[in-house]
PDB file of C-alpha atoms in Angstrom:
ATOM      1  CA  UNK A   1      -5.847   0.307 -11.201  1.00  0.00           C
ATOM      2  CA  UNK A   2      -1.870   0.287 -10.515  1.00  0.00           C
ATOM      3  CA  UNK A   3      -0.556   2.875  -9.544  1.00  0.00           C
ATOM      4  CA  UNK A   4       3.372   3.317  -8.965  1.00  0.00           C
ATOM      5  CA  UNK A   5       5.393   5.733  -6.935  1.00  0.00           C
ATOM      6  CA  UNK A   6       9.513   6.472  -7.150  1.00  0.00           C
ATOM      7  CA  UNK A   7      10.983   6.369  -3.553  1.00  0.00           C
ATOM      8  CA  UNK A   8      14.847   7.487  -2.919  1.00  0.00           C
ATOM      9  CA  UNK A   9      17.006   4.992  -1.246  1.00  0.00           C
ATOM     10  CA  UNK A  10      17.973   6.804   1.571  1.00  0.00           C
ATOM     11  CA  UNK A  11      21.484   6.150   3.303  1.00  0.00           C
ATOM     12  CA  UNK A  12      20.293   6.465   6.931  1.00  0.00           C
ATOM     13  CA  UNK A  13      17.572   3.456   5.976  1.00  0.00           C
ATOM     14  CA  UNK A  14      20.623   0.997   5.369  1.00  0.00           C
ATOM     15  CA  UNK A  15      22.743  -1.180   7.343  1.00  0.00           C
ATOM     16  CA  UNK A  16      26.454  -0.984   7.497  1.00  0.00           C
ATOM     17  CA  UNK A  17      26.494  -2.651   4.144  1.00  0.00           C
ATOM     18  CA  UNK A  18      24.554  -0.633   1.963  1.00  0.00           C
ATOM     19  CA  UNK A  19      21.448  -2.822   2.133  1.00  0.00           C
ATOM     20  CA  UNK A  20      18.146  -1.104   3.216  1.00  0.00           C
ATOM     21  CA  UNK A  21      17.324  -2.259   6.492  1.00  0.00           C
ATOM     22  CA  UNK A  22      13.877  -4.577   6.198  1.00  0.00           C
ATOM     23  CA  UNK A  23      11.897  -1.914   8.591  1.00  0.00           C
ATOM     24  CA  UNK A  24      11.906   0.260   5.950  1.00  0.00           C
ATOM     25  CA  UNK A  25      10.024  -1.435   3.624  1.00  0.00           C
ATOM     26  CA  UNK A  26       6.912  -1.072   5.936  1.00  0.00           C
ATOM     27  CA  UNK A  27       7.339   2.344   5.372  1.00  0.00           C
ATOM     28  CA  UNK A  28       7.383   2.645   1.797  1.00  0.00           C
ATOM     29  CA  UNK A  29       4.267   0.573   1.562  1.00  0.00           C
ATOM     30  CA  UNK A  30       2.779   3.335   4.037  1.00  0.00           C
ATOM     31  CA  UNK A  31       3.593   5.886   1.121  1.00  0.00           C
ATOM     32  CA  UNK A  32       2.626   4.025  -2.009  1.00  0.00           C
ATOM     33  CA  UNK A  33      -0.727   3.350   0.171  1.00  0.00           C
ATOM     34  CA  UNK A  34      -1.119   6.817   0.382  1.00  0.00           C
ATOM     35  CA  UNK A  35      -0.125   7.393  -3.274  1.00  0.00           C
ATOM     36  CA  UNK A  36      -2.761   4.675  -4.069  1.00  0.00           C
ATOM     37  CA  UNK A  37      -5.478   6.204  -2.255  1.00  0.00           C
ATOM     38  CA  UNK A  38      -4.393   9.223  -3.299  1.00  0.00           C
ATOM     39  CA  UNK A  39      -5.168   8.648  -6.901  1.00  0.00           C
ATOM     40  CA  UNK A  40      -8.291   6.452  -6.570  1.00  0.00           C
ATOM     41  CA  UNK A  41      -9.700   9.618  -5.534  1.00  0.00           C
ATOM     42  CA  UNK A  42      -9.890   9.056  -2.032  1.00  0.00           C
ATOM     43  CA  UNK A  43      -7.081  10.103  -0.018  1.00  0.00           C
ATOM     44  CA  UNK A  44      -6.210   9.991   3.697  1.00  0.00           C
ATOM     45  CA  UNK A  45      -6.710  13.732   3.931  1.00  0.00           C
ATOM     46  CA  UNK A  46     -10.399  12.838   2.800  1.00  0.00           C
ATOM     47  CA  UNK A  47     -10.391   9.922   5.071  1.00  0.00           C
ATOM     48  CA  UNK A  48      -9.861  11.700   8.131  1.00  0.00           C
ATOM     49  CA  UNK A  49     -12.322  14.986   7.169  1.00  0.00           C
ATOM     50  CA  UNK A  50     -14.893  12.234   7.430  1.00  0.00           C
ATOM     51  CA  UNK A  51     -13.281  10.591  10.157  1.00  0.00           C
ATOM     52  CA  UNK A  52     -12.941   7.090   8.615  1.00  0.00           C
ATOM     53  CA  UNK A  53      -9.692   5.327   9.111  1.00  0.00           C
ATOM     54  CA  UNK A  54      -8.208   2.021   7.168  1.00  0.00           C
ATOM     55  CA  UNK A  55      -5.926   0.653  10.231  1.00  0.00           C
ATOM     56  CA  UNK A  56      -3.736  -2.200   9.226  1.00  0.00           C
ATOM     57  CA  UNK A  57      -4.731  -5.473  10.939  1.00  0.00           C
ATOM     58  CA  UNK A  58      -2.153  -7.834   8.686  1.00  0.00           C
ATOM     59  CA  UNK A  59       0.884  -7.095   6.623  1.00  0.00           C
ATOM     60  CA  UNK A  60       2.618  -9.831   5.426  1.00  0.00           C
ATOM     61  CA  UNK A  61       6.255  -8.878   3.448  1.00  0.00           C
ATOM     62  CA  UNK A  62       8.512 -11.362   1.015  1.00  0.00           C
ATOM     63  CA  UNK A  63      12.262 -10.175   0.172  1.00  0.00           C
ATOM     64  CA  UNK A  64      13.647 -11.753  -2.758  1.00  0.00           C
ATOM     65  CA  UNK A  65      17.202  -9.832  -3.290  1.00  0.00           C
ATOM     66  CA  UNK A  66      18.827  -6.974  -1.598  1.00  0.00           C
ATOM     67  CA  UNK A  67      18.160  -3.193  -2.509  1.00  0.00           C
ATOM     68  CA  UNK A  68      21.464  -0.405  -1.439  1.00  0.00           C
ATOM     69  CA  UNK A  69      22.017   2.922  -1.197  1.00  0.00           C
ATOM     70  CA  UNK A  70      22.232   4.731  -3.457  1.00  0.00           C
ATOM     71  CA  UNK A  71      19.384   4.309  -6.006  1.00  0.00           C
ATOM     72  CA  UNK A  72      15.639   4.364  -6.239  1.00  0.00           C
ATOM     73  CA  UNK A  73      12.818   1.896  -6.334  1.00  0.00           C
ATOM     74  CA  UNK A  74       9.686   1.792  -7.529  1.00  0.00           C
ATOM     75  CA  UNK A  75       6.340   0.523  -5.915  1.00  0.00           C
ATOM     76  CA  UNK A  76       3.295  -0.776  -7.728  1.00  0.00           C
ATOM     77  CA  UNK A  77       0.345  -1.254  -5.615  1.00  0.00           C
ATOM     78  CA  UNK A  78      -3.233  -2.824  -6.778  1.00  0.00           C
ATOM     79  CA  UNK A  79      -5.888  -3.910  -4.734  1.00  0.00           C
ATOM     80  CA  UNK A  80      -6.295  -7.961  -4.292  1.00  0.00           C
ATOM     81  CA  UNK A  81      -9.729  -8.042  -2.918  1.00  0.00           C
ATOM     82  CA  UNK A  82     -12.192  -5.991  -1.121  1.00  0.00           C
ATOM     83  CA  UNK A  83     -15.484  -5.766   0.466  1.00  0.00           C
ATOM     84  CA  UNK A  84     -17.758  -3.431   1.680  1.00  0.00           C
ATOM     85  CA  UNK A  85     -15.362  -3.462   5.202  1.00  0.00           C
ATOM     86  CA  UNK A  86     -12.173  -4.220   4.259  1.00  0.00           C
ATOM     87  CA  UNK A  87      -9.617  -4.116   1.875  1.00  0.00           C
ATOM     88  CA  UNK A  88      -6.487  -5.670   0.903  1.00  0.00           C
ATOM     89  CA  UNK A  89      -3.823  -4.265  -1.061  1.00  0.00           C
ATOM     90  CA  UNK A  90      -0.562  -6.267  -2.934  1.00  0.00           C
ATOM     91  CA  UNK A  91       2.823  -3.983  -3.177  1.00  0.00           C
ATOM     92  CA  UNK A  92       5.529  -4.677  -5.896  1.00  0.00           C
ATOM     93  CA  UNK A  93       8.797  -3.001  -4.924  1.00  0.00           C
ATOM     94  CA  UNK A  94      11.190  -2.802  -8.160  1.00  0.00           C
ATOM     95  CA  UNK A  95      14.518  -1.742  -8.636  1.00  0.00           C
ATOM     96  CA  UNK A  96      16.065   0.514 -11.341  1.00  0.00           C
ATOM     97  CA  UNK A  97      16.742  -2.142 -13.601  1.00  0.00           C
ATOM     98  CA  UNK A  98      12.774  -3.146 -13.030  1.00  0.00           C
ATOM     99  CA  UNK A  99      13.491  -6.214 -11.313  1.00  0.00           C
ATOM    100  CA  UNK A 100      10.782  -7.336  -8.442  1.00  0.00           C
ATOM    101  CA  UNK A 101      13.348  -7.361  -5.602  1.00  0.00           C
ATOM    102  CA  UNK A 102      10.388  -7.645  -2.845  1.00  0.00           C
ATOM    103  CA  UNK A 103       7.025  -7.075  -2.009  1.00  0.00           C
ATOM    104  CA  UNK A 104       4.158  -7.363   0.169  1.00  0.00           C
ATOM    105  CA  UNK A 105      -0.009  -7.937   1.038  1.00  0.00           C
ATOM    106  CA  UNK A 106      -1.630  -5.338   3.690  1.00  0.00           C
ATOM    107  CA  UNK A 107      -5.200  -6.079   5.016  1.00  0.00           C
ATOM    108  CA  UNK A 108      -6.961  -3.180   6.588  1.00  0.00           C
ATOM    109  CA  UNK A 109     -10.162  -2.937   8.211  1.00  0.00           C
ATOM    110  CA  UNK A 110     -12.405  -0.035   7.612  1.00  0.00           C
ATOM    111  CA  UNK A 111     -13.559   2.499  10.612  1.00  0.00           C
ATOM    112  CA  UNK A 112     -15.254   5.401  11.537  1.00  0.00           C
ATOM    113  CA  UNK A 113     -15.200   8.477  13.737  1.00  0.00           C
ATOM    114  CA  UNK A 114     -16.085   5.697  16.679  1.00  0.00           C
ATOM    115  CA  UNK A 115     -13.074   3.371  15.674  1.00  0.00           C
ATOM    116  CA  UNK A 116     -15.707   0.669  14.916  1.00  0.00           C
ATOM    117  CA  UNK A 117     -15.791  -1.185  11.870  1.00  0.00           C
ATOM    118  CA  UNK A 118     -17.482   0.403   8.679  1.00  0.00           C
ATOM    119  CA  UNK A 119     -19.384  -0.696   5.653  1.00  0.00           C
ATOM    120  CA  UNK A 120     -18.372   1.638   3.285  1.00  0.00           C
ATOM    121  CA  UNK A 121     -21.058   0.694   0.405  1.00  0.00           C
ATOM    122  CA  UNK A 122     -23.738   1.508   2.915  1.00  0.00           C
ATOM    123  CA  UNK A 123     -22.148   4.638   4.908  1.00  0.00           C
ATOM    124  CA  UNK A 124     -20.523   5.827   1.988  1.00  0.00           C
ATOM    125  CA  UNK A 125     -21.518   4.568  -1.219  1.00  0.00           C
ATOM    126  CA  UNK A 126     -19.647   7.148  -3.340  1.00  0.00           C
ATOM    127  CA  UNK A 127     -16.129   5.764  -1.709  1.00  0.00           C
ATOM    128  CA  UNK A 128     -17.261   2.417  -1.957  1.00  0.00           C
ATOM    129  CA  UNK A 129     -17.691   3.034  -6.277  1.00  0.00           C
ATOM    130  CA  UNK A 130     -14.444   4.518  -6.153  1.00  0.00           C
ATOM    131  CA  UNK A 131     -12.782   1.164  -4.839  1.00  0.00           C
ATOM    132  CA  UNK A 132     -15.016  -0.921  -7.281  1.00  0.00           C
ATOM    133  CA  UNK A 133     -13.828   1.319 -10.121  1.00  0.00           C
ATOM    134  CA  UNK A 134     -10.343   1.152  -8.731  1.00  0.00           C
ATOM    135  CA  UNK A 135     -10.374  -2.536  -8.892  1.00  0.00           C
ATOM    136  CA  UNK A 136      -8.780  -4.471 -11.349  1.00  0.00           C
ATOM    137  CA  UNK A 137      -8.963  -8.675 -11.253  1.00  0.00           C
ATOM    138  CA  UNK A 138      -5.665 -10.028 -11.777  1.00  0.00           C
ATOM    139  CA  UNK A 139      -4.386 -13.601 -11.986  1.00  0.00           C
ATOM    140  CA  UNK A 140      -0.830 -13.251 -10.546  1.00  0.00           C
TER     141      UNK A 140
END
C-alpha cells in the first residue's frame, strides 16, 4: 500500500528565499505517517487507546532540489520492511509538477503501555495482519 497526502507550503516554513527550511520536512513525514497509519487501519488514535507507541529511533532524509512558497507537495509513503517489532517506512515528497524533489526512510521501534519493546504479531496479531496486508514488496 501507498498512500499519498497533499501538504500546503506554508510561508512561515521558508527561509528568506522562498525555500522551505529542511526542519520542515521532518514534519511532513510526521503527517503522511499519520495519514499512512491512518489508512492501514491502524491509526495513532488507536495506538495510544491501547497504549502502544511507534517512537522513531532513525530517520534518515535526502534533498534533491528546492521546494518554495507558495505551492503544495505531495507525500507517498510505503513501508520498506517490517517485523513483528519494528517497522520502517520510505517517504516520497513530490512537487506540483510530480517531480521527486526529496525524500526520506524512518525506522521505528514498537512499544507498549511500559515503553518496552513490542511484538506486535504476538500481542496483537490483528495489527500485525494489518501491516502484512499493508505491505507491498517493491524493487526501487
Amino acid at each position: 500500500m501507498t498512500t499519498q497526502v497533499t501538504i500546503d507550503v506554508r510561508y512561515p516554513d521558508c527561509d528568506m528565499m522562498g525555500i522551505v527550511h529542511h526542519g520542515v520536512y521532518a514534519l511532513w513525514y510526521e503527517i503522511a505517517r499519520m495519514d499512512f497509519f491512518g489508512k492501514m487501519g491502524f491509526s495513532f488514535s488507536d495506538m495510544h487507546a491501547l497504549g502502544i507507541d511507534p517512537p522513531m529511533v532513525d530517520l534518515s532524509m535526502q534533498y534533491r532540489a528546492p521546494v518554495r512558497y507558495p505551492g503544495t507537495v505531495r507525500v507517498n509513503t510505503y513501508i520498506k520492511s517490517y517485523a513483528p517489532k519494528k517497522i520502517e517506512l520510505v517517504y516520497q515528497v513530490l512537487d506540483q509538477e510530480g517531480n521527486n524533489v526529496a525524500g526520506a526512510t524512518s525506522f521505528h521501534i514498537w512499544t507498549g503501555p511500559n515503553g518496552k519493546s513490542l511484538d506486535l504479531e504476538q500481542n496483537l496479531p490483528e495489527v500485525y495482519a494489518k501491516i502484512q496486508a499493508a505491505y507491498e514488496p517493491r524493487t526501487d
